[in-house]
CSV table of C-alpha atoms in Angstrom, one decimal:
chain,number,residue,atom,x,y,z
A,11,MET,CA,142.4,-9.8,55.7
A,12,THR,CA,141.0,-11.0,59.1
A,13,GLU,CA,143.8,-12.1,61.5
A,14,LYS,CA,143.6,-15.8,62.1
A,15,THR,CA,143.1,-16.3,65.8
A,16,GLY,CA,141.1,-18.8,68.0
A,17,LEU,CA,140.7,-22.4,68.7
A,18,LEU,CA,140.8,-23.7,65.1
A,19,VAL,CA,143.6,-21.7,63.6
A,20,GLY,CA,144.9,-23.6,60.5
A,21,ARG,CA,142.2,-26.2,60.6
A,22,ARG,CA,140.5,-27.3,57.4
A,23,ALA,CA,136.9,-28.0,58.1
A,24,LEU,CA,133.8,-29.4,56.5
A,25,ILE,CA,130.3,-28.6,57.9
A,26,THR,CA,127.2,-30.4,56.7
A,27,GLY,CA,123.7,-29.0,57.0
A,28,ALA,CA,125.4,-25.6,56.9
A,29,SER,CA,122.6,-23.6,55.1
A,30,SER,CA,120.8,-22.6,58.3
A,31,GLY,CA,120.5,-23.1,62.1
A,32,ILE,CA,123.3,-24.8,64.0
A,33,GLY,CA,125.2,-25.5,60.8
A,34,ALA,CA,125.2,-21.8,59.6
A,35,ALA,CA,126.2,-20.7,63.2
A,36,ALA,CA,129.1,-23.3,63.1
A,37,ALA,CA,130.3,-21.8,59.8
A,38,ARG,CA,130.6,-18.4,61.4
A,39,VAL,CA,132.1,-19.6,64.7
A,40,PHE,CA,134.6,-21.9,63.0
A,41,CYS,CA,135.8,-19.1,60.7
A,42,GLU,CA,136.0,-16.7,63.6
A,43,ASN,CA,138.2,-19.2,65.3
A,44,GLY,CA,140.6,-19.4,62.4
A,45,ALA,CA,139.4,-22.4,60.3
A,46,SER,CA,139.0,-22.6,56.6
A,47,VAL,CA,135.6,-24.0,55.9
A,48,LEU,CA,133.7,-25.8,53.2
A,49,LEU,CA,129.9,-25.5,53.7
A,50,LEU,CA,127.7,-28.4,52.6
A,51,ALA,CA,124.0,-28.6,52.2
A,52,ARG,CA,121.2,-29.2,49.6
A,53,ARG,CA,120.2,-25.5,49.4
A,54,GLY,CA,122.6,-23.7,47.2
A,55,GLU,CA,121.1,-20.2,47.4
A,56,GLN,CA,121.4,-20.1,51.2
A,57,LEU,CA,125.0,-21.6,51.0
A,58,ALA,CA,126.0,-19.0,48.5
A,59,THR,CA,124.7,-16.1,50.6
A,60,LEU,CA,126.4,-17.3,53.8
A,61,THR,CA,129.7,-18.0,51.9
A,62,ARG,CA,129.7,-14.5,50.5
A,63,GLU,CA,129.1,-13.1,54.0
A,64,LEU,CA,132.1,-15.0,55.3
A,65,THR,CA,134.4,-14.2,52.5
A,66,ASP,CA,133.4,-10.5,52.7
A,67,ARG,CA,134.5,-10.6,56.3
A,68,GLY,CA,137.9,-11.9,55.2
A,69,PHE,CA,137.5,-15.5,56.1
A,70,THR,CA,138.3,-18.5,53.9
A,71,ALA,CA,135.1,-20.3,53.0
A,72,ALA,CA,133.6,-22.1,50.1
A,73,TYR,CA,130.5,-24.2,49.5
A,74,ALA,CA,129.3,-27.3,47.7
A,75,VAL,CA,125.7,-28.4,47.1
A,76,ALA,CA,125.2,-32.1,48.1
A,77,ASP,CA,122.9,-34.6,49.7
A,78,VAL,CA,124.7,-36.5,52.4
A,79,THR,CA,122.3,-39.4,52.1
A,80,ARG,CA,124.0,-40.2,48.8
A,81,ALA,CA,127.4,-41.8,49.5
A,82,GLU,CA,128.9,-40.6,46.2
A,83,GLU,CA,128.0,-37.0,47.0
A,84,ALA,CA,129.5,-37.2,50.5
A,85,GLU,CA,132.7,-38.6,49.0
A,86,ALA,CA,132.8,-35.8,46.4
A,87,ALA,CA,132.4,-33.2,49.2
A,88,VAL,CA,135.3,-34.5,51.2
A,89,ALA,CA,137.4,-34.7,48.0
A,90,ARG,CA,136.4,-31.1,47.3
A,91,ALA,CA,137.6,-30.0,50.8
A,92,VAL,CA,140.9,-31.7,50.3
A,93,GLU,CA,141.3,-30.1,46.9
A,94,LEU,CA,140.5,-26.6,48.2
A,95,PHE,CA,142.5,-26.7,51.4
A,96,GLY,CA,145.2,-29.3,50.8
A,97,GLY,CA,143.6,-31.7,53.4
A,98,LEU,CA,140.8,-32.2,55.9
A,99,ASP,CA,141.4,-32.2,59.7
A,100,ALA,CA,138.0,-31.1,61.1
A,101,ALA,CA,134.4,-32.0,60.3
A,102,PHE,CA,131.0,-31.2,61.9
A,103,ASN,CA,128.4,-33.7,60.7
A,104,ASN,CA,125.4,-31.6,61.5
A,105,ALA,CA,122.9,-32.4,58.7
A,106,GLY,CA,119.7,-33.7,60.3
A,107,LEU,CA,116.0,-34.2,59.7
A,108,GLY,CA,113.0,-34.3,62.0
A,109,THR,CA,109.3,-35.0,61.5
A,110,VAL,CA,106.2,-33.9,63.3
A,111,PRO,CA,106.0,-36.1,66.4
A,112,ALA,CA,103.4,-38.9,66.2
A,113,PRO,CA,102.8,-42.1,68.2
A,114,LEU,CA,105.2,-44.8,67.0
A,115,HIS,CA,102.3,-47.0,65.6
A,116,LEU,CA,101.0,-44.0,63.6
A,117,THR,CA,104.3,-43.0,62.2
A,118,GLU,CA,104.5,-43.4,58.4
A,119,ASP,CA,107.2,-45.7,57.1
A,120,ALA,CA,108.3,-43.0,54.7
A,121,ASP,CA,108.9,-40.6,57.6
A,122,PHE,CA,111.0,-43.2,59.4
A,123,GLU,CA,113.0,-43.9,56.3
A,124,ALA,CA,113.6,-40.2,55.6
A,125,VAL,CA,114.8,-39.5,59.2
A,126,MET,CA,117.1,-42.5,59.3
A,127,ALA,CA,118.5,-41.7,55.9
A,128,THR,CA,119.6,-38.2,56.8
A,129,ASN,CA,120.5,-38.6,60.4
A,130,VAL,CA,122.1,-42.0,60.4
A,131,ARG,CA,123.1,-42.9,56.8
A,132,GLY,CA,124.1,-39.3,56.2
A,133,THR,CA,126.4,-39.3,59.2
A,134,TRP,CA,127.8,-42.7,58.2
A,135,ASN,CA,128.5,-41.6,54.7
A,136,CYS,CA,130.3,-38.5,55.8
A,137,MET,CA,132.3,-40.2,58.6
A,138,LYS,CA,133.5,-42.9,56.2
A,139,TYR,CA,135.1,-40.5,53.8
A,140,GLU,CA,136.2,-38.0,56.4
A,141,ILE,CA,138.0,-40.6,58.5
A,142,ALA,CA,139.8,-41.9,55.3
A,143,ALA,CA,140.9,-38.3,54.5
A,144,MET,CA,142.1,-37.7,58.0
A,145,LEU,CA,144.0,-40.9,58.7
A,146,PRO,CA,147.3,-39.7,57.0
A,147,GLY,CA,147.6,-36.6,59.2
A,148,GLY,CA,145.0,-36.8,62.0
A,149,GLY,CA,142.0,-34.8,62.7
A,150,ALA,CA,138.7,-34.5,64.7
A,151,ILE,CA,135.1,-35.1,63.9
A,152,VAL,CA,132.0,-34.0,65.8
A,153,ASN,CA,128.6,-35.5,65.1
A,154,ASN,CA,125.4,-33.7,66.0
A,155,SER,CA,123.1,-35.9,68.0
A,156,SER,CA,120.5,-34.5,70.4
A,157,VAL,CA,119.2,-34.9,73.9
A,158,ALA,CA,116.8,-37.3,72.1
A,159,GLY,CA,119.8,-39.5,71.5
A,160,LEU,CA,120.3,-39.8,75.3
A,161,MET,CA,116.8,-40.2,76.6
A,162,GLY,CA,113.2,-40.2,75.5
A,163,THR,CA,111.8,-36.8,74.6
A,164,PRO,CA,108.7,-35.3,73.0
A,165,ALA,CA,110.4,-35.9,69.6
A,166,SER,CA,109.2,-38.6,67.2
A,167,ALA,CA,110.2,-42.2,67.8
A,168,ALA,CA,112.1,-42.2,64.5
A,169,TYR,CA,114.1,-39.2,65.5
A,170,ILE,CA,114.9,-40.6,68.9
A,171,ALA,CA,116.1,-43.8,67.3
A,172,ALA,CA,118.2,-42.0,64.7
A,173,LYS,CA,119.9,-39.7,67.3
A,174,HIS,CA,120.7,-42.7,69.5
A,175,ALA,CA,122.3,-44.3,66.4
A,176,VAL,CA,124.5,-41.2,65.9
A,177,ILE,CA,125.9,-41.7,69.4
A,178,GLY,CA,126.5,-45.3,68.6
A,179,LEU,CA,128.5,-44.4,65.5
A,180,THR,CA,130.4,-41.9,67.5
A,181,LYS,CA,131.4,-44.5,70.1
A,182,ALA,CA,132.3,-47.1,67.4
A,183,ALA,CA,134.7,-44.7,65.9
A,184,ALA,CA,136.8,-44.4,69.1
A,185,GLU,CA,139.0,-47.0,67.6
A,186,TYR,CA,140.6,-44.4,65.3
A,187,ALA,CA,141.9,-42.3,68.2
A,188,ALA,CA,145.2,-44.3,68.3
A,189,GLN,CA,145.6,-43.3,64.6
A,190,GLY,CA,145.1,-39.6,65.3
A,191,VAL,CA,141.4,-39.2,64.5
A,192,ARG,CA,139.1,-38.2,67.4
A,193,VAL,CA,135.4,-38.5,67.1
A,194,ASN,CA,132.9,-37.0,69.5
A,195,ALA,CA,129.3,-35.8,69.5
A,196,VAL,CA,127.2,-32.9,70.8
A,197,ALA,CA,123.7,-33.4,72.1
A,198,PRO,CA,121.8,-30.1,71.8
A,199,GLY,CA,118.7,-29.4,73.9
A,200,THR,CA,116.0,-26.9,72.9
A,201,THR,CA,117.7,-24.8,70.3
A,202,ARG,CA,116.5,-22.0,68.0
A,203,SER,CA,117.0,-23.9,64.7
A,204,GLU,CA,114.9,-23.7,61.7
A,205,MET,CA,113.4,-27.1,62.4
A,206,MET,CA,112.5,-26.2,66.0
A,207,ALA,CA,111.1,-22.8,65.0
A,208,GLN,CA,108.7,-24.6,62.7
A,209,TRP,CA,107.7,-27.1,65.4
A,210,PHE,CA,107.1,-24.2,67.8
A,211,ASP,CA,104.9,-22.4,65.2
A,212,LEU,CA,102.8,-25.6,64.8
A,213,ASN,CA,102.5,-26.1,68.6
A,214,PRO,CA,101.8,-22.8,70.4
A,215,GLY,CA,103.0,-23.0,74.0
A,216,LEU,CA,105.4,-25.9,73.4
A,217,GLU,CA,108.6,-23.8,73.7
A,218,GLU,CA,107.5,-22.5,77.2
A,219,GLN,CA,106.5,-26.1,78.1
A,220,LEU,CA,110.0,-27.3,77.3
A,221,HIS,CA,111.5,-24.5,79.3
A,222,THR,CA,109.8,-25.8,82.4
A,223,ARG,CA,111.7,-29.1,82.0
A,224,THR,CA,115.1,-27.3,81.7
A,225,PRO,CA,117.1,-26.1,84.7
A,226,LEU,CA,118.3,-23.2,82.6
A,227,PRO,CA,114.8,-22.3,81.3
A,228,ARG,CA,115.4,-20.8,77.9
A,229,THR,CA,116.0,-21.8,74.3
A,230,ALA,CA,119.7,-22.0,73.2
A,231,ASP,CA,121.1,-19.9,70.4
A,232,PRO,CA,122.7,-22.0,67.7
A,233,ARG,CA,126.0,-20.4,68.3
A,234,GLU,CA,126.1,-22.0,71.8
A,235,ILE,CA,126.0,-25.4,70.1
A,236,ALA,CA,128.6,-24.3,67.5
A,237,HIS,CA,131.0,-23.2,70.2
A,238,ALA,CA,130.8,-26.6,71.9
A,239,ALA,CA,131.6,-28.3,68.6
A,240,ALA,CA,134.5,-25.9,68.0
A,241,TRP,CA,136.0,-26.8,71.3
A,242,LEU,CA,135.6,-30.6,70.7
A,243,LEU,CA,137.4,-30.1,67.3
A,244,SER,CA,140.2,-28.1,68.9
A,245,ASP,CA,143.4,-29.3,70.7
A,246,GLN,CA,141.9,-28.2,74.0
A,247,ALA,CA,139.8,-31.4,73.8
A,248,SER,CA,142.8,-33.5,72.8
A,249,PHE,CA,141.9,-36.3,75.3
A,250,VAL,CA,138.2,-36.3,74.6
A,251,VAL,CA,137.3,-39.4,72.6
A,252,GLY,CA,133.9,-41.1,71.9
A,253,ALA,CA,132.1,-38.6,74.2
A,254,THR,CA,128.7,-37.1,73.8
A,255,VAL,CA,128.6,-33.6,75.3
A,256,PRO,CA,125.1,-32.4,76.2
A,257,VAL,CA,124.6,-28.7,75.4
A,258,ASP,CA,121.1,-28.6,76.9
A,259,GLY,CA,120.7,-26.2,79.7
A,260,GLY,CA,120.7,-29.1,82.1
A,261,TRP,CA,117.8,-31.1,80.5
A,262,THR,CA,119.6,-34.5,80.8
A,263,ALA,CA,120.8,-33.7,84.4
A,264,ARG,CA,117.3,-34.2,85.7
């Protein structure tokens, strides 16, 4: 068995959007840092493959197929984590959805609704049940926002609005700190996720254009975002509450 060492030793964690990108990277990083992890997403085949990789390495990992936009499925996922691990004290609400950028007045209502459902309602649903599960013994939650949640970016207006809302939910949950539950957020910049890779493929030259606006002119590896989330979930961030931490190569510093 792999020796349990790292920032998250003994933590029982739930990761949403865990089938690819930042979520899959977080699954690996959290396990490598000692956590037991339940992976959650809509794509069961990818989850099964990643879970098998982690358990083959000696880590404690399981998965559940669920859609976080449905409150009952989010509730069942939290209950499953508690059942498997005896409790829940860490969660990374990473599930997100973006659409091809378009002017606000040309954005389809269906695209707006889909983005808001996953990024905002999905985060709300998960937080609601995660906080309830953590209140008896304490814990920490990290929500995945974006630099688009801190400022205007080339992303769609719906995505920008949704990621601002994620930060609002994060700040609103600061009231739980006195009861032992810390909630913070990360705000990734240009990151090599599945969604961003598709966007780059559709827009040749866009990745290089984004680099020109970033003091550290490159695209982040998803593990870099996952490491920031792991730190926020750990006791090393014990006095960090309601914060949004940019992991953006300096994008928001300009």
